Amino acid sequence: MVSALIVAAGKGTRMGRDVDKVFLEIAGRPVLAHTWLQFEQAKTVQEIVLVVRDGLQDSILKIAERFGFKKSFVLVAGGKERQDSVWNGLAALNPASEIVAIQDAARPCTSHELISATIEAARKVGAAVAAQPVTDSIKESRDGKLIDRTLDRSKLWAVQTPQTFRVEVIRRALSEVRKRGLSVTDDTAACELIEQPVQLVVGPGPNPKVTRPEDLAYIELLLQRPP
Amino acid sequence: MVSALIVAAGKGTRMGRDVDKVFLEIAGRPVLAHTWLQFEQAKTVQEIVLVVRDGLQDSILKIAERFGFKKSFVLVAGGKERQDSVWNGLAALNPASEIVAIQDAARPCTSHELISATIEAARKVGAAVAAQPVTDSIKESRDGKLIDRTLDRSKLWAVQTPQTFRVEVIRRALSEVRKRGLSVTDDTAACELIEQPVQLVVGPGPNPKVTRPEDLAYIELLLQRPP
């Protein structure tokens, strides 16, 4: 059995106060509904766990109703940090679940084909992540003012979501993170702690996250494009 | 005196055969005309050197005529690699030029404010570059299949153009590159060889390069946005 874990618990402060970015309407639907729809359509996924901020459960149920989502889903309250939210979501998975695809709710352009490709790779390797080669020159700067050095761009990959794992792998990785009191920016970083290999899965097109108000027009353009 | 050096000599193979991306019309103008216009409007810039592929000089002159560009400009033939084209352009600068802003012709969204900000920084530090903080998680992978490690995103910057220098600094840096027979992906990388500090100048908005056909709709959107 394969589960999706959609993390919608972030505060998203860069969008401005009082805006919950996953409920913003873009191209005729809330951001979360675009994301959810792709998991609804991914034939490989049997269950959806949504990690949401406490108090927003009703708004989520309304989205499910409005768009007629039929796949089995569970709502779970988020934690303090992203990694705590993922931990809570993992605890709510169906016990029969072997693979989990963890997704930012605020990435509405992730396609169901990309979701399935990461699931297939995670089955083989144990962990996989949606990725794109880096196209700009990347510099390291400790102070954000002067460049310290140029990195070799040909070895760099930008990673997004889904980040997909065998359930026992991500549980083991995140429990190591918690045991050591660390903070990780993404779930594949936790895999490094337990020396779990992670496969890069190159997506077919852009897979941006709604972060700042100026991202919205671009994301709308991508969502309106014919598939 | 400040010069601009606009590099339009690339082949741009990722756009497809037989397409010269700087002549593509986006939002009512060729890509190059958008870029050129910002240097035309930048009050700090007195001279424009355009490095172009041999045989395309007439098409460039037609653009100058069509858009009524008045600022003094010079056409120079490109070299084999980007760094050779820049070298040829530097040789054609007005001898009175103290600062040069080097620009990809295929970055039509660079604003004249950003150009002037890099010029001001280069006057102080010797070298400066348009930059943006990296927003995705960045991973290093030697084989492009498995992740080797997670980089600390808070120290990473994506750099674009303009890359702006005191003329004697970039001449010295690129002559070191040539002497050692090296190849550099961008002009600020050459500065590392001569231990020249390079200042990051954070631009106000996206500054993408036309690289692949799927970039065009996004760039059109940015160019149509009110300033």
Coordinates of C-alpha atoms in Angstrom, one line a residue:
Chain A
M1 CA 0.0 0.0 0.0
V2 CA 1.2 3.5 -0.9
S3 CA 0.2 6.7 1.1
A4 CA 0.6 10.3 0.4
L5 CA 1.4 12.8 3.2
I6 CA 0.5 16.3 2.2
V7 CA 2.0 18.9 4.6
A8 CA -0.2 22.0 4.7
A9 CA 0.7 23.1 8.2
G10 CA 3.2 25.9 7.4
K11 CA 2.7 29.5 8.3
G12 CA 4.0 30.9 5.1
T13 CA 5.0 34.3 6.5
R14 CA 6.6 35.5 3.3
M15 CA 3.1 35.7 1.7
G16 CA 2.1 38.4 4.1
R17 CA 0.2 38.3 7.4
D18 CA -3.2 36.7 7.5
V19 CA -2.8 34.8 4.2
D20 CA -2.9 31.0 4.4
K21 CA -1.2 30.3 1.1
V22 CA -2.7 26.8 0.6
F23 CA -6.2 28.4 0.5
L24 CA -5.3 31.0 -2.1
E25 CA -7.3 30.6 -5.3
I26 CA -5.1 30.2 -8.4
A27 CA -6.4 29.2 -11.8
G28 CA -9.9 28.6 -10.4
R29 CA -9.0 26.4 -7.3
P30 CA -7.3 26.8 -4.0
V31 CA -3.6 25.9 -4.1
L32 CA -4.2 22.8 -1.9
A33 CA -6.9 21.6 -4.3
H34 CA -4.5 21.6 -7.2
T35 CA -2.0 19.6 -5.2
W36 CA -4.6 17.2 -3.8
L37 CA -6.0 16.5 -7.2
Q38 CA -2.7 15.1 -8.5
F39 CA -2.7 12.6 -5.6
E40 CA -6.3 11.8 -6.2
Q41 CA -5.4 11.0 -9.8
A42 CA -2.1 9.1 -9.1
K43 CA -3.3 5.5 -9.4
T44 CA -0.4 4.2 -7.4
V45 CA -1.6 6.1 -4.3
Q46 CA -4.3 4.5 -2.1
E47 CA -4.5 6.9 0.9
I48 CA -4.0 10.6 1.6
V49 CA -2.9 12.0 5.0
L50 CA -3.2 15.7 5.2
V51 CA -1.3 17.5 8.0
V52 CA -3.0 20.8 8.7
R53 CA -3.0 23.5 11.3
D54 CA -5.4 23.0 14.1
G55 CA -8.6 24.9 13.5
L56 CA -8.5 24.5 9.7
Q57 CA -10.0 21.0 9.5
D58 CA -13.4 22.4 8.4
S59 CA -11.9 24.4 5.5
I60 CA -10.1 21.3 4.3
L61 CA -13.3 19.2 4.4
K62 CA -15.0 21.9 2.4
I63 CA -12.3 21.5 -0.3
A64 CA -12.8 17.8 -0.4
E65 CA -16.5 18.3 -0.9
R66 CA -16.3 21.1 -3.4
F67 CA -14.0 19.1 -5.7
G68 CA -15.6 15.7 -5.0
F69 CA -12.4 14.0 -3.9
K70 CA -13.1 10.3 -3.4
K71 CA -9.8 8.7 -2.3
S72 CA -9.6 7.9 1.4
F73 CA -8.1 10.7 3.4
V74 CA -7.2 11.5 7.1
L75 CA -6.6 14.9 8.7
V76 CA -3.8 15.2 11.3
A77 CA -2.8 18.3 13.3
G78 CA 0.6 19.8 12.4
G79 CA 3.5 20.2 14.8
K80 CA 5.9 23.0 15.7
E81 CA 8.3 22.6 12.8
R82 CA 7.9 20.9 9.4
Q83 CA 9.7 17.8 10.7
D84 CA 7.3 17.6 13.6
S85 CA 4.3 17.8 11.2
V86 CA 5.8 15.0 9.0
W87 CA 6.3 12.9 12.2
N88 CA 2.7 13.4 13.2
G89 CA 1.6 12.4 9.7
L90 CA 3.7 9.3 9.7
A91 CA 2.0 8.2 12.9
A92 CA -1.4 8.4 11.2
L93 CA -0.5 6.2 8.2
N94 CA -2.5 3.0 7.6
P95 CA -0.4 0.2 9.2
A96 CA -0.4 -1.6 5.9
S97 CA 1.4 1.3 4.2
E98 CA 4.8 0.5 2.8
I99 CA 5.6 3.6 0.8
V100 CA 4.9 7.3 1.6
A101 CA 5.1 10.2 -0.7
I102 CA 5.6 13.4 1.3
Q103 CA 4.4 16.6 -0.5
D104 CA 4.4 20.3 0.2
A105 CA 0.7 21.4 -0.1
A106 CA 2.1 24.7 -1.6
R107 CA 3.5 22.9 -4.7
P108 CA 0.4 22.8 -6.9
C109 CA 2.3 22.0 -10.2
T110 CA 3.6 18.5 -9.1
S111 CA 2.1 16.1 -11.7
H112 CA 0.8 12.6 -10.9
E113 CA 3.4 11.2 -13.3
L114 CA 6.1 12.7 -11.2
I115 CA 4.5 11.3 -8.0
S116 CA 4.4 7.8 -9.5
A117 CA 8.0 8.1 -10.7
T118 CA 9.2 8.9 -7.2
I119 CA 7.2 6.0 -5.8
E120 CA 8.7 3.6 -8.2
A121 CA 12.2 4.8 -7.4
A122 CA 11.6 4.6 -3.6
R123 CA 10.4 1.0 -4.0
K124 CA 13.8 0.1 -5.5
V125 CA 16.2 2.4 -3.6
G126 CA 14.3 3.1 -0.3
A127 CA 14.2 6.9 -0.9
A128 CA 13.7 9.2 -3.8
V129 CA 13.1 12.9 -4.5
A130 CA 11.8 15.1 -7.3
A131 CA 14.8 17.2 -8.6
Q132 CA 15.9 19.6 -11.3
P133 CA 19.4 20.4 -12.4
V134 CA 20.5 23.8 -11.2
T135 CA 20.7 26.3 -14.1
D136 CA 22.2 29.4 -12.5
S137 CA 25.8 29.7 -11.4
I138 CA 25.9 29.0 -7.6
K139 CA 28.2 30.8 -5.2
E140 CA 28.9 30.2 -1.6
S141 CA 29.0 33.3 0.7
R142 CA 29.2 33.1 4.4
D143 CA 28.2 36.7 5.0
G144 CA 25.8 37.2 2.1
K145 CA 27.9 40.1 0.9
L146 CA 31.1 38.8 -0.7
I147 CA 31.5 35.6 -2.7
D148 CA 33.7 32.9 -1.0
R149 CA 33.7 30.4 -3.9
T150 CA 32.0 29.1 -7.0
L151 CA 30.4 25.7 -6.7
D152 CA 30.6 23.2 -9.6
R153 CA 27.1 23.5 -11.0
S154 CA 27.2 20.3 -12.9
K155 CA 27.1 18.4 -9.6
L156 CA 24.2 20.5 -8.1
W157 CA 20.5 19.6 -8.0
A158 CA 17.6 21.6 -6.6
V159 CA 15.2 19.2 -4.8
Q160 CA 11.5 19.7 -4.3
T161 CA 8.7 17.4 -3.4
P162 CA 7.4 14.6 -3.5
Q163 CA 10.1 13.2 -1.3
T164 CA 9.1 9.5 -1.2
F165 CA 10.3 6.7 1.1
R166 CA 9.8 3.2 2.3
V167 CA 7.8 3.9 5.5
E168 CA 10.3 2.1 7.7
V169 CA 13.2 4.2 6.2
I170 CA 11.7 7.6 6.8
R171 CA 10.6 6.6 10.3
R172 CA 14.1 5.4 11.2
A173 CA 15.7 8.6 9.6
L174 CA 13.4 11.0 11.4
S175 CA 13.7 9.2 14.7
E176 CA 17.4 9.7 14.4
V177 CA 16.9 13.4 13.8
R178 CA 14.7 13.7 16.9
K179 CA 17.1 11.6 19.0
R180 CA 19.9 13.9 18.2
G181 CA 17.8 17.0 18.6
L182 CA 18.6 18.2 15.0
S183 CA 16.6 20.3 12.6
V184 CA 16.4 19.3 8.9
T185 CA 15.3 21.4 6.0
D186 CA 13.9 18.5 4.1
D187 CA 13.2 14.8 4.6
T188 CA 15.9 13.5 2.4
A189 CA 18.5 15.3 4.6
A190 CA 17.4 13.0 7.4
C191 CA 18.3 10.0 5.3
E192 CA 22.0 11.1 5.2
L193 CA 22.1 10.5 9.0
I194 CA 21.3 6.8 8.6
E195 CA 23.3 6.5 5.3
Q196 CA 20.2 5.7 3.3
P197 CA 20.8 6.4 -0.4
V198 CA 18.3 8.8 -2.0
Q199 CA 17.6 8.7 -5.8
L200 CA 17.1 11.9 -7.7
V201 CA 14.0 11.8 -10.0
V202 CA 14.1 14.5 -12.6
G203 CA 10.7 16.1 -13.2
P204 CA 9.5 17.0 -16.7
G205 CA 8.8 20.7 -15.9
P206 CA 8.9 23.4 -13.3
N207 CA 7.6 22.4 -9.8
P208 CA 7.7 25.7 -7.9
K209 CA 6.4 26.3 -4.4
V210 CA 4.1 29.2 -3.6
T211 CA 6.4 31.2 -1.3
R212 CA 6.1 35.0 -2.1
P213 CA 3.2 37.0 -3.6
E214 CA 5.2 37.5 -6.8
D215 CA 5.3 33.7 -7.4
L216 CA 1.5 33.6 -8.0
A217 CA 1.3 34.9 -11.6
Y218 CA 4.0 32.4 -12.8
I219 CA 2.3 29.4 -11.0
E220 CA -1.0 30.4 -12.5
L221 CA 0.5 30.4 -15.9
L222 CA 1.9 26.9 -15.3
L223 CA -1.4 25.6 -14.0
Q224 CA -3.3 27.0 -17.0
R225 CA -1.0 25.4 -19.5
P226 CA -2.4 22.4 -21.3
P227 CA -0.9 19.1 -19.9
Chain B
M1 CA 33.3 56.4 -18.0
V2 CA 31.1 53.2 -17.7
S3 CA 30.6 50.7 -20.6
A4 CA 28.1 47.9 -21.0
L5 CA 29.2 44.7 -22.7
I6 CA 26.2 42.7 -24.0
V7 CA 27.1 39.2 -25.0
A8 CA 24.8 38.0 -27.7
A9 CA 27.2 35.5 -29.3
G10 CA 25.9 32.2 -27.8
K11 CA 24.4 29.4 -29.9
G12 CA 21.6 28.6 -27.4
T13 CA 21.2 25.0 -28.6
R14 CA 18.6 24.2 -25.9
M15 CA 16.1 26.5 -27.7
G16 CA 16.2 24.1 -30.7
R17 CA 18.1 24.3 -34.0
D18 CA 17.9 27.3 -36.2
V19 CA 16.5 29.5 -33.4
D20 CA 18.7 32.5 -32.4
K21 CA 17.1 33.2 -29.0
V22 CA 18.2 36.9 -28.8
F23 CA 16.0 37.6 -31.9
L24 CA 12.9 35.9 -30.6
E25 CA 10.0 38.3 -30.2
I26 CA 8.6 38.4 -26.6
A27 CA 6.1 41.0 -25.4
G28 CA 6.4 42.9 -28.7
R29 CA 10.2 43.1 -29.0
P30 CA 13.2 40.8 -29.7
V31 CA 14.8 39.6 -26.5
L32 CA 17.9 41.6 -27.3
A33 CA 15.9 44.8 -27.6
H34 CA 14.5 44.4 -24.1
T35 CA 18.0 43.9 -22.7
W36 CA 19.5 46.7 -24.7
L37 CA 16.7 49.1 -23.7
Q38 CA 17.6 48.8 -20.0
F39 CA 21.2 49.8 -20.8
E40 CA 19.9 52.6 -23.0
Q41 CA 18.0 53.9 -20.0
A42 CA 20.7 53.4 -17.4
K43 CA 22.0 56.9 -16.9
T44 CA 25.3 55.6 -15.5
V45 CA 26.2 53.8 -18.7
Q46 CA 27.8 55.8 -21.5
E47 CA 28.7 53.2 -24.1
I48 CA 27.4 49.8 -25.2
V49 CA 29.6 47.1 -26.8
L50 CA 27.6 44.3 -28.3
V51 CA 29.4 41.0 -28.9
V52 CA 27.6 39.2 -31.7
R53 CA 28.0 36.2 -34.0
D54 CA 29.7 37.1 -37.2
G55 CA 27.1 37.6 -40.0
L56 CA 24.5 39.0 -37.6
Q57 CA 25.7 42.6 -37.6
D58 CA 23.0 43.7 -40.0
S59 CA 20.2 42.3 -37.8
I60 CA 21.6 44.1 -34.8
L61 CA 21.7 47.4 -36.7
K62 CA 18.1 46.9 -37.7
I63 CA 17.1 46.5 -34.0
A64 CA 19.0 49.8 -33.1
E65 CA 17.1 51.6 -35.9
R66 CA 13.7 50.0 -35.1
F67 CA 13.8 51.1 -31.5
G68 CA 15.6 54.4 -32.0
F69 CA 18.5 53.5 -29.7
K70 CA 20.7 56.7 -29.4
K71 CA 23.5 55.7 -27.0
S72 CA 26.9 55.1 -28.6
F73 CA 27.4 51.4 -29.5
V74 CA 30.0 49.2 -31.1
L75 CA 29.6 45.7 -32.6
V76 CA 32.3 43.1 -32.0
A77 CA 32.5 39.5 -33.3
G78 CA 32.2 36.8 -30.7
G79 CA 34.8 34.1 -30.0
K80 CA 34.7 30.4 -29.6
E81 CA 33.5 30.3 -25.9
R82 CA 31.7 32.9 -23.8
Q83 CA 35.0 33.9 -22.2
D84 CA 36.6 34.5 -25.6
S85 CA 33.6 36.7 -26.5
V86 CA 34.0 38.7 -23.4
W87 CA 37.7 39.0 -24.1
N88 CA 37.0 40.4 -27.6
G89 CA 34.4 42.8 -26.1
L90 CA 36.9 44.1 -23.5
A91 CA 39.4 44.8 -26.3
A92 CA 36.9 47.1 -28.0
L93 CA 36.0 49.3 -24.9
N94 CA 36.6 53.0 -25.1
P95 CA 40.1 53.5 -23.6
A96 CA 38.6 56.0 -21.1
S97 CA 36.3 53.2 -19.7
E98 CA 36.8 52.5 -16.0
I99 CA 33.9 50.2 -15.3
V100 CA 32.2 47.5 -17.5
A101 CA 28.9 45.8 -16.9
I102 CA 28.9 42.5 -18.6
Q103 CA 25.4 41.2 -19.5
D104 CA 23.8 38.1 -21.1
A105 CA 21.8 39.4 -24.1
A106 CA 19.3 36.6 -23.2
R107 CA 18.3 38.2 -19.8
P108 CA 15.7 40.6 -20.9
C109 CA 14.2 41.3 -17.4
T110 CA 17.4 42.9 -15.9
S111 CA 16.3 46.4 -14.8
H112 CA 18.3 49.6 -15.3
E113 CA 18.2 50.0 -11.5
L114 CA 19.9 46.7 -11.0
I115 CA 22.5 47.6 -13.6
S116 CA 23.3 50.9 -11.8
A117 CA 23.4 49.1 -8.4
T118 CA 26.1 46.7 -9.7
I119 CA 28.0 49.6 -11.1
E120 CA 28.0 51.4 -7.8
A121 CA 29.2 48.3 -6.0
A122 CA 31.9 47.6 -8.5
R123 CA 33.3 51.1 -8.1
K124 CA 33.7 50.4 -4.4
V125 CA 34.8 46.7 -4.3
G126 CA 36.2 46.2 -7.8
A127 CA 33.6 43.5 -8.8
A128 CA 29.9 42.9 -8.3
V129 CA 27.2 40.6 -9.5
A130 CA 23.4 40.4 -9.6
A131 CA 22.3 37.7 -7.2
Q132 CA 19.3 36.0 -5.6
P133 CA 19.2 33.8 -2.5
V134 CA 18.6 30.2 -3.4
T135 CA 15.1 29.0 -2.4
D136 CA 15.2 25.3 -3.1
S137 CA 17.1 22.7 -1.1
I138 CA 20.4 22.1 -2.9
K139 CA 22.0 18.6 -3.1
E140 CA 25.4 17.5 -4.4
S141 CA 25.4 14.4 -6.5
R142 CA 28.5 13.3 -8.4
D143 CA 26.6 10.9 -10.7
G144 CA 23.3 12.8 -11.0
K145 CA 21.5 9.7 -9.6
L146 CA 22.1 9.5 -5.9
I147 CA 22.5 12.3 -3.5
D148 CA 25.9 12.7 -1.9
R149 CA 25.1 15.5 0.5
T150 CA 22.9 18.4 1.4
L151 CA 24.4 21.9 1.1
D152 CA 23.7 24.7 3.6
R153 CA 21.2 26.7 1.5
S154 CA 21.5 29.8 3.8
K155 CA 25.1 30.2 2.3
L156 CA 24.1 29.8 -1.3
W157 CA 23.4 32.4 -3.9
A158 CA 22.4 32.1 -7.5
V159 CA 24.2 34.6 -9.7
Q160 CA 23.1 36.1 -12.9
T161 CA 24.1 39.2 -14.9
P162 CA 25.1 42.0 -14.9
Q163 CA 28.5 41.0 -13.7
T164 CA 30.2 44.4 -13.3
F165 CA 33.9 45.2 -12.8
R166 CA 36.6 47.8 -12.8
V167 CA 38.0 47.3 -16.3
E168 CA 41.5 46.6 -15.1
V169 CA 40.2 43.9 -12.7
I170 CA 38.3 41.9 -15.3
R171 CA 41.2 42.2 -17.8
R172 CA 43.6 40.9 -15.2
A173 CA 41.3 38.1 -14.1
L174 CA 40.5 36.9 -17.6
S175 CA 44.1 37.1 -18.7
E176 CA 45.0 34.8 -15.8
V177 CA 42.2 32.4 -17.0
R178 CA 43.7 32.4 -20.5
K179 CA 47.3 32.1 -19.3
R180 CA 46.3 29.0 -17.3
G181 CA 44.2 27.6 -20.1
L182 CA 41.1 27.4 -17.9
S183 CA 37.4 27.6 -18.7
V184 CA 35.2 29.6 -16.5
T185 CA 31.4 29.5 -16.4
D186 CA 31.0 33.1 -15.4
D187 CA 33.2 36.2 -15.2
T188 CA 33.1 36.5 -11.4
A189 CA 34.7 32.9 -11.2
A190 CA 37.7 34.4 -12.9
C191 CA 38.1 36.9 -10.0
E192 CA 38.7 34.1 -7.6
L193 CA 41.9 33.3 -9.4
I194 CA 43.3 36.7 -8.6
E195 CA 41.7 36.9 -5.2
Q196 CA 39.6 39.8 -6.2
P197 CA 36.5 40.2 -3.8
V198 CA 33.1 40.1 -5.6
Q199 CA 30.1 41.8 -4.0
L200 CA 26.6 40.2 -4.3
V201 CA 23.9 42.7 -5.3
V202 CA 20.5 41.3 -4.6
G203 CA 18.1 42.2 -7.4
P204 CA 14.5 43.2 -6.7
G205 CA 12.8 40.5 -8.8
P206 CA 13.4 37.5 -11.0
N207 CA 16.1 37.9 -13.6
P208 CA 15.8 34.7 -15.7
K209 CA 17.7 33.8 -18.9
V210 CA 16.0 32.6 -22.0
T211 CA 17.3 29.0 -22.2
R212 CA 14.6 26.6 -23.1
P213 CA 11.4 27.0 -25.1
E214 CA 9.3 26.5 -21.9
D215 CA 10.9 29.7 -20.3
L216 CA 9.3 32.0 -22.9
A217 CA 5.8 32.3 -21.4
Y218 CA 7.2 33.1 -17.9
I219 CA 9.6 35.7 -19.3
E220 CA 6.8 37.2 -21.3
L221 CA 4.7 37.5 -18.1
L222 CA 7.5 39.3 -16.3
L223 CA 8.1 41.7 -19.2
Q224 CA 4.4 42.6 -19.4
R225 CA 4.2 43.3 -15.7
P226 CA 3.9 47.0 -14.9
P227 CA 7.3 48.3 -13.5

